[in-house]
Amino acid sequence: MDFTSRFVALGDSFTEGVGDDDPTRPNGVRGWADRVAEQLGAADPGFGYANLAIRGRKLRHILAEQVDAAVELNPTLVTIYAGANDILRPRIDIDDLLVEYDDAIAKLRATGATVVMFTGFDARGSKVFSTMRGRTAIYNELVRGIAGDHGALLVDYWRFSEYYDWGMWAQDRMHMSAAGHANMAKRVLDVLEHDHSIDIPPMTPVPELSGVDALRANARWFREYAGPWVVRRVTGKSSGDGLKPKYPELTRL
């Protein structure tokens, strides 16, 4: 099938859709990119969508595995978010990484496609991830510069205060919930200046805990989510090992 409009989504778990569970879809997740594709496709019979994102991928892996594959699909729209998994590593040279990111954005823009980039989220509400705020702020400033230099659009996640509500986050506290992904889809479509009809799913209430209850909840979270995440980092494994992209070829949802 020939597609006149071609949207290709690149990245890691953020773009793959982790946290927005849907067992009927490849890799068992839906996500904001699928939701954006549904809205764009509803208004365009010649629309095709590919999602090459795989959870756990670091920036260099995303650039090596996904950018050339995206170019081959002759995209008219590309979204890319890369670097979050690098920021969480013990050591990182953000400047060197973003030089490579700049080169990748130049290659994507050279196709003539509209390119959409993202800043990282301000995790000031998390006692664990707020320790990375300084790194994320540096990353964001470099991303803003790259977007400006290449005429890419920017979704400024850092400034989205609605994500300070824990209902926007999945139980693992690392990925957006269904409500978070739906809201991100609206944010992306707003940047694209595209009409949409997206409803935000009800958010699961997050109770305020204190004392012993809070300690127990945090211990459970570390045992079920944070602990396995740390083990994967130490052993060099990834949650995306063995996974393939959800939609490696252009398709209609």
mmCIF file of N, CA, C and O in Angstrom, residues 34-104:
data_model
loop_
_atom_site.group_PDB
_atom_site.id
_atom_site.type_symbol
_atom_site.label_atom_id
_atom_site.label_comp_id
_atom_site.label_asym_id
_atom_site.label_seq_id
_atom_site.Cartn_x
_atom_site.Cartn_y
_atom_site.Cartn_z
ATOM 1 N N ASP A 34 0.838 5.625 19.482
ATOM 2 C CA ASP A 34 -0.299 4.953 18.844
ATOM 3 C C ASP A 34 -1.516 5.867 18.835
ATOM 4 O O ASP A 34 -2.263 5.939 17.846
ATOM 5 N N ARG A 35 -1.743 6.550 19.951
ATOM 6 C CA ARG A 35 -2.905 7.439 20.055
ATOM 7 C C ARG A 35 -2.799 8.602 19.068
ATOM 8 O O ARG A 35 -3.796 9.005 18.456
ATOM 9 N N VAL A 36 -1.598 9.143 18.907
ATOM 10 C CA VAL A 36 -1.401 10.193 17.912
ATOM 11 C C VAL A 36 -1.664 9.656 16.513
ATOM 12 O O VAL A 36 -2.338 10.296 15.692
ATOM 13 N N ALA A 37 -1.144 8.461 16.226
ATOM 14 C CA ALA A 37 -1.336 7.863 14.905
ATOM 15 C C ALA A 37 -2.809 7.633 14.602
ATOM 16 O O ALA A 37 -3.269 7.818 13.463
ATOM 17 N N GLU A 38 -3.559 7.226 15.614
ATOM 18 C CA GLU A 38 -4.997 7.013 15.419
ATOM 19 C C GLU A 38 -5.698 8.304 15.030
ATOM 20 O O GLU A 38 -6.568 8.319 14.149
ATOM 21 N N GLN A 39 -5.320 9.398 15.687
ATOM 22 C CA GLN A 39 -5.932 10.687 15.382
ATOM 23 C C GLN A 39 -5.528 11.190 13.999
ATOM 24 O O GLN A 39 -6.365 11.670 13.224
ATOM 25 N N LEU A 40 -4.253 11.079 13.664
ATOM 26 C CA LEU A 40 -3.791 11.532 12.356
ATOM 27 C C LEU A 40 -4.399 10.687 11.241
ATOM 28 O O LEU A 40 -4.797 11.208 10.200
ATOM 29 N N GLY A 41 -4.481 9.378 11.470
ATOM 30 C CA GLY A 41 -5.018 8.485 10.457
ATOM 31 C C GLY A 41 -6.502 8.660 10.224
ATOM 32 O O GLY A 41 -7.003 8.438 9.113
ATOM 33 N N ALA A 42 -7.227 9.066 11.261
ATOM 34 C CA ALA A 42 -8.674 9.256 11.118
ATOM 35 C C ALA A 42 -9.001 10.367 10.134
ATOM 36 O O ALA A 42 -10.066 10.370 9.515
ATOM 37 N N ALA A 43 -8.083 11.294 9.977
ATOM 38 C CA ALA A 43 -8.319 12.433 9.088
ATOM 39 C C ALA A 43 -7.605 12.300 7.749
ATOM 40 O O ALA A 43 -7.679 13.213 6.922
ATOM 41 N N ASP A 44 -6.908 11.177 7.543
ATOM 42 C CA ASP A 44 -6.075 11.044 6.342
ATOM 43 C C ASP A 44 -6.095 9.601 5.853
ATOM 44 O O ASP A 44 -5.416 8.734 6.411
ATOM 45 N N PRO A 45 -6.827 9.290 4.790
ATOM 46 C CA PRO A 45 -6.891 7.915 4.282
ATOM 47 C C PRO A 45 -5.571 7.405 3.732
ATOM 48 O O PRO A 45 -5.384 6.197 3.579
ATOM 49 N N GLY A 46 -4.621 8.296 3.476
ATOM 50 C CA GLY A 46 -3.320 7.877 2.960
ATOM 51 C C GLY A 46 -2.254 7.814 4.029
ATOM 52 O O GLY A 46 -1.059 7.879 3.735
ATOM 53 N N PHE A 47 -2.672 7.636 5.291
ATOM 54 C CA PHE A 47 -1.754 7.708 6.421
ATOM 55 C C PHE A 47 -1.167 6.343 6.776
ATOM 56 O O PHE A 47 -1.884 5.341 6.843
ATOM 57 N N GLY A 48 0.149 6.310 7.028
ATOM 58 C CA GLY A 48 0.828 5.107 7.498
ATOM 59 C C GLY A 48 1.652 5.408 8.730
ATOM 60 O O GLY A 48 2.153 6.529 8.903
ATOM 61 N N TYR A 49 1.807 4.405 9.591
ATOM 62 C CA TYR A 49 2.472 4.605 10.889
ATOM 63 C C TYR A 49 3.425 3.455 11.170
ATOM 64 O O TYR A 49 3.088 2.282 10.995
ATOM 65 N N ALA A 50 4.632 3.787 11.615
ATOM 66 C CA ALA A 50 5.606 2.802 12.081
ATOM 67 C C ALA A 50 6.109 3.245 13.446
ATOM 68 O O ALA A 50 6.289 4.446 13.691
ATOM 69 N N ASN A 51 6.322 2.295 14.341
ATOM 70 C CA ASN A 51 6.876 2.593 15.664
ATOM 71 C C ASN A 51 8.066 1.672 15.892
ATOM 72 O O ASN A 51 7.902 0.456 16.076
ATOM 73 N N LEU A 52 9.263 2.232 15.863
ATOM 74 C CA LEU A 52 10.498 1.466 15.969
ATOM 75 C C LEU A 52 11.070 1.465 17.378
ATOM 76 O O LEU A 52 12.120 0.863 17.628
ATOM 77 N N ALA A 53 10.401 2.137 18.320
ATOM 78 C CA ALA A 53 10.918 2.288 19.680
ATOM 79 C C ALA A 53 10.937 0.962 20.428
ATOM 80 O O ALA A 53 10.034 0.138 20.281
ATOM 81 N N ILE A 54 11.958 0.784 21.262
ATOM 82 C CA ILE A 54 12.075 -0.418 22.098
ATOM 83 C C ILE A 54 12.526 0.009 23.490
ATOM 84 O O ILE A 54 13.498 0.764 23.643
ATOM 85 N N ARG A 55 11.826 -0.481 24.472
ATOM 86 C CA ARG A 55 12.116 -0.127 25.876
ATOM 87 C C ARG A 55 13.569 -0.438 26.243
ATOM 88 O O ARG A 55 14.170 -1.385 25.733
ATOM 89 N N GLY A 56 14.104 0.378 27.125
ATOM 90 C CA GLY A 56 15.454 0.155 27.637
ATOM 91 C C GLY A 56 16.580 0.666 26.755
ATOM 92 O O GLY A 56 17.741 0.669 27.177
ATOM 93 N N ARG A 57 16.272 1.119 25.547
ATOM 94 C CA ARG A 57 17.327 1.540 24.632
ATOM 95 C C ARG A 57 17.950 2.867 25.080
ATOM 96 O O ARG A 57 17.261 3.814 25.419
ATOM 97 N N LYS A 58 19.279 2.917 25.034
ATOM 98 C CA LYS A 58 20.003 4.155 25.289
ATOM 99 C C LYS A 58 20.141 4.938 23.978
ATOM 100 O O LYS A 58 19.836 4.439 22.895
ATOM 101 N N LEU A 59 20.629 6.175 24.109
ATOM 102 C CA LEU A 59 20.622 7.082 22.964
ATOM 103 C C LEU A 59 21.393 6.522 21.773
ATOM 104 O O LEU A 59 20.893 6.527 20.646
ATOM 105 N N ARG A 60 22.601 6.037 22.016
ATOM 106 C CA ARG A 60 23.396 5.551 20.889
ATOM 107 C C ARG A 60 22.757 4.333 20.223
ATOM 108 O O ARG A 60 22.853 4.167 19.005
ATOM 109 N N HIS A 61 22.110 3.483 21.006
ATOM 110 C CA HIS A 61 21.413 2.336 20.417
ATOM 111 C C HIS A 61 20.253 2.804 19.540
ATOM 112 O O HIS A 61 20.017 2.262 18.452
ATOM 113 N N ILE A 62 19.520 3.801 20.025
ATOM 114 C CA ILE A 62 18.394 4.325 19.249
ATOM 115 C C ILE A 62 18.882 4.901 17.927
ATOM 116 O O ILE A 62 18.317 4.626 16.862
ATOM 117 N N LEU A 63 19.944 5.682 17.986
ATOM 118 C CA LEU A 63 20.470 6.290 16.765
ATOM 119 C C LEU A 63 20.971 5.222 15.793
ATOM 120 O O LEU A 63 20.746 5.308 14.587
ATOM 121 N N ALA A 64 21.665 4.203 16.315
ATOM 122 C CA ALA A 64 22.245 3.169 15.453
ATOM 123 C C ALA A 64 21.179 2.255 14.845
ATOM 124 O O ALA A 64 21.303 1.831 13.690
ATOM 125 N N GLU A 65 20.151 1.947 15.610
ATOM 126 C CA GLU A 65 19.162 0.954 15.180
ATOM 127 C C GLU A 65 17.963 1.553 14.458
ATOM 128 O O GLU A 65 17.342 0.870 13.625
ATOM 129 N N GLN A 66 17.635 2.802 14.771
ATOM 130 C CA GLN A 66 16.331 3.310 14.331
ATOM 131 C C GLN A 66 16.376 4.448 13.318
ATOM 132 O O GLN A 66 15.443 4.589 12.522
ATOM 133 N N VAL A 67 17.413 5.265 13.333
ATOM 134 C CA VAL A 67 17.414 6.449 12.472
ATOM 135 C C VAL A 67 17.468 6.070 10.996
ATOM 136 O O VAL A 67 16.654 6.529 10.184
ATOM 137 N N ASP A 68 18.426 5.229 10.601
ATOM 138 C CA ASP A 68 18.510 4.835 9.188
ATOM 139 C C ASP A 68 17.266 4.059 8.764
ATOM 140 O O ASP A 68 16.786 4.215 7.630
ATOM 141 N N ALA A 69 16.744 3.232 9.665
ATOM 142 C CA ALA A 69 15.515 2.493 9.358
ATOM 143 C C ALA A 69 14.359 3.451 9.109
ATOM 144 O O ALA A 69 13.520 3.227 8.228
ATOM 145 N N ALA A 70 14.324 4.540 9.878
ATOM 146 C CA ALA A 70 13.276 5.540 9.677
ATOM 147 C C ALA A 70 13.437 6.251 8.343
ATOM 148 O O ALA A 70 12.459 6.466 7.612
ATOM 149 N N VAL A 71 14.683 6.597 8.010
ATOM 150 C CA VAL A 71 14.937 7.285 6.743
ATOM 151 C C VAL A 71 14.484 6.436 5.565
ATOM 152 O O VAL A 71 13.917 6.944 4.583
ATOM 153 N N GLU A 72 14.688 5.134 5.655
ATOM 154 C CA GLU A 72 14.286 4.227 4.577
ATOM 155 C C GLU A 72 12.773 4.197 4.366
ATOM 156 O O GLU A 72 12.296 3.852 3.281
ATOM 157 N N LEU A 73 12.025 4.567 5.395
ATOM 158 C CA LEU A 73 10.565 4.591 5.282
ATOM 159 C C LEU A 73 10.057 5.902 4.668
ATOM 160 O O LEU A 73 8.845 6.083 4.534
ATOM 161 N N ASN A 74 10.987 6.793 4.311
ATOM 162 C CA ASN A 74 10.628 8.054 3.657
ATOM 163 C C ASN A 74 9.559 8.798 4.453
ATOM 164 O O ASN A 74 8.475 9.096 3.938
ATOM 165 N N PRO A 75 9.839 9.137 5.701
ATOM 166 C CA PRO A 75 8.806 9.708 6.563
ATOM 167 C C PRO A 75 8.440 11.145 6.194
ATOM 168 O O PRO A 75 9.246 11.890 5.632
ATOM 169 N N THR A 76 7.214 11.507 6.526
ATOM 170 C CA THR A 76 6.803 12.906 6.465
ATOM 171 C C THR A 76 6.741 13.508 7.870
ATOM 172 O O THR A 76 6.731 14.730 8.022
ATOM 173 N N LEU A 77 6.699 12.654 8.888
ATOM 174 C CA LEU A 77 6.698 13.072 10.286
ATOM 175 C C LEU A 77 7.506 12.068 11.100
ATOM 176 O O LEU A 77 7.299 10.856 10.968
ATOM 177 N N VAL A 78 8.416 12.565 11.922
ATOM 178 C CA VAL A 78 9.206 11.713 12.811
ATOM 179 C C VAL A 78 9.139 12.299 14.220
ATOM 180 O O VAL A 78 9.315 13.507 14.407
ATOM 181 N N THR A 79 8.881 11.444 15.207
ATOM 182 C CA THR A 79 9.060 11.845 16.604
ATOM 183 C C THR A 79 10.225 11.039 17.162
ATOM 184 O O THR A 79 10.402 9.866 16.827
ATOM 185 N N ILE A 80 11.016 11.686 18.018
ATOM 186 C CA ILE A 80 12.150 10.984 18.615
ATOM 187 C C ILE A 80 12.390 11.504 20.024
ATOM 188 O O ILE A 80 12.394 12.707 20.270
ATOM 189 N N TYR A 81 12.541 10.553 20.948
ATOM 190 C CA TYR A 81 12.923 10.872 22.325
ATOM 191 C C TYR A 81 13.997 9.865 22.716
ATOM 192 O O TYR A 81 13.742 8.661 22.756
ATOM 193 N N ALA A 82 15.197 10.360 22.987
ATOM 194 C CA ALA A 82 16.316 9.490 23.327
ATOM 195 C C ALA A 82 17.178 10.183 24.369
ATOM 196 O O ALA A 82 17.338 11.404 24.340
ATOM 197 N N GLY A 83 17.712 9.404 25.320
ATOM 198 C CA GLY A 83 18.625 9.952 26.305
ATOM 199 C C GLY A 83 18.220 9.737 27.743
ATOM 200 O O GLY A 83 19.065 9.825 28.637
ATOM 201 N N ALA A 84 16.951 9.428 27.986
ATOM 202 C CA ALA A 84 16.501 9.256 29.374
ATOM 203 C C ALA A 84 17.235 8.114 30.060
ATOM 204 O O ALA A 84 17.615 8.216 31.233
ATOM 205 N N ASN A 85 17.440 7.014 29.355
ATOM 206 C CA ASN A 85 18.129 5.865 29.954
ATOM 207 C C ASN A 85 19.614 6.140 30.166
ATOM 208 O O ASN A 85 20.241 5.507 31.023
ATOM 209 N N ASP A 86 20.163 7.062 29.406
ATOM 210 C CA ASP A 86 21.564 7.454 29.611
ATOM 211 C C ASP A 86 21.692 8.320 30.857
ATOM 212 O O ASP A 86 22.653 8.173 31.632
ATOM 213 N N ILE A 87 20.761 9.233 31.044
ATOM 214 C CA ILE A 87 20.809 10.145 32.188
ATOM 215 C C ILE A 87 20.813 9.381 33.502
ATOM 216 O O ILE A 87 21.421 9.810 34.489
ATOM 217 N N LEU A 88 20.165 8.222 33.528
ATOM 218 C CA LEU A 88 20.055 7.438 34.758
ATOM 219 C C LEU A 88 21.291 6.592 35.042
ATOM 220 O O LEU A 88 21.371 5.954 36.090
ATOM 221 N N ARG A 89 22.255 6.574 34.132
ATOM 222 C CA ARG A 89 23.462 5.790 34.349
ATOM 223 C C ARG A 89 24.421 6.507 35.297
ATOM 224 O O ARG A 89 24.401 7.744 35.388
ATOM 225 N N PRO A 90 25.288 5.757 35.997
ATOM 226 C CA PRO A 90 26.219 6.409 36.937
ATOM 227 C C PRO A 90 27.114 7.441 36.270
ATOM 228 O O PRO A 90 27.416 8.483 36.855
ATOM 229 N N ARG A 91 27.554 7.155 35.047
ATOM 230 C CA ARG A 91 28.436 8.088 34.346
ATOM 231 C C ARG A 91 27.863 8.400 32.971
ATOM 232 O O ARG A 91 27.343 7.523 32.293
ATOM 233 N N ILE A 92 27.971 9.662 32.587
ATOM 234 C CA ILE A 92 27.443 10.084 31.288
ATOM 235 C C ILE A 92 28.160 11.349 30.841
ATOM 236 O O ILE A 92 28.431 12.236 31.651
ATOM 237 N N ASP A 93 28.486 11.411 29.562
ATOM 238 C CA ASP A 93 29.013 12.637 28.962
ATOM 239 C C ASP A 93 27.901 13.197 28.086
ATOM 240 O O ASP A 93 27.754 12.813 26.915
ATOM 241 N N ILE A 94 27.088 14.062 28.657
ATOM 242 C CA ILE A 94 25.909 14.562 27.956
ATOM 243 C C ILE A 94 26.308 15.329 26.699
ATOM 244 O O ILE A 94 25.662 15.206 25.650
ATOM 245 N N ASP A 95 27.384 16.090 26.768
ATOM 246 C CA ASP A 95 27.799 16.894 25.618
ATOM 247 C C ASP A 95 28.149 16.012 24.423
ATOM 248 O O ASP A 95 27.724 16.288 23.292
ATOM 249 N N ASP A 96 28.926 14.954 24.646
ATOM 250 C CA ASP A 96 29.287 14.055 23.550
ATOM 251 C C ASP A 96 28.049 13.371 22.970
ATOM 252 O O ASP A 96 27.908 13.243 21.750
ATOM 253 N N LEU A 97 27.157 12.906 23.839
ATOM 254 C CA LEU A 97 25.944 12.242 23.371
ATOM 255 C C LEU A 97 25.094 13.165 22.506
ATOM 256 O O LEU A 97 24.568 12.764 21.462
ATOM 257 N N LEU A 98 24.969 14.398 22.934
ATOM 258 C CA LEU A 98 24.101 15.319 22.205
ATOM 259 C C LEU A 98 24.706 15.791 20.890
ATOM 260 O O LEU A 98 23.975 16.213 19.987
ATOM 261 N N VAL A 99 26.028 15.695 20.747
ATOM 262 C CA VAL A 99 26.628 15.933 19.430
ATOM 263 C C VAL A 99 26.138 14.884 18.440
ATOM 264 O O VAL A 99 25.766 15.192 17.294
ATOM 265 N N GLU A 100 26.087 13.635 18.885
ATOM 266 C CA GLU A 100 25.587 12.560 18.027
ATOM 267 C C GLU A 100 24.088 12.719 17.770
ATOM 268 O O GLU A 100 23.597 12.426 16.669
ATOM 269 N N TYR A 101 23.374 13.167 18.785
ATOM 270 C CA TYR A 101 21.940 13.424 18.623
ATOM 271 C C TYR A 101 21.717 14.506 17.566
ATOM 272 O O TYR A 101 20.822 14.396 16.715
ATOM 273 N N ASP A 102 22.527 15.548 17.615
ATOM 274 C CA ASP A 102 22.441 16.638 16.641
ATOM 275 C C ASP A 102 22.612 16.100 15.224
ATOM 276 O O ASP A 102 21.844 16.455 14.306
ATOM 277 N N ASP A 103 23.609 15.241 15.024
ATOM 278 C CA ASP A 103 23.841 14.660 13.693
ATOM 279 C C ASP A 103 22.625 13.850 13.227
ATOM 280 O O ASP A 103 22.254 13.899 12.050
ATOM 281 N N ALA A 104 22.010 13.121 14.155
ATOM 282 C CA ALA A 104 20.852 12.300 13.800
ATOM 283 C C ALA A 104 19.660 13.169 13.418
ATOM 284 O O ALA A 104 18.934 12.859 12.453
#
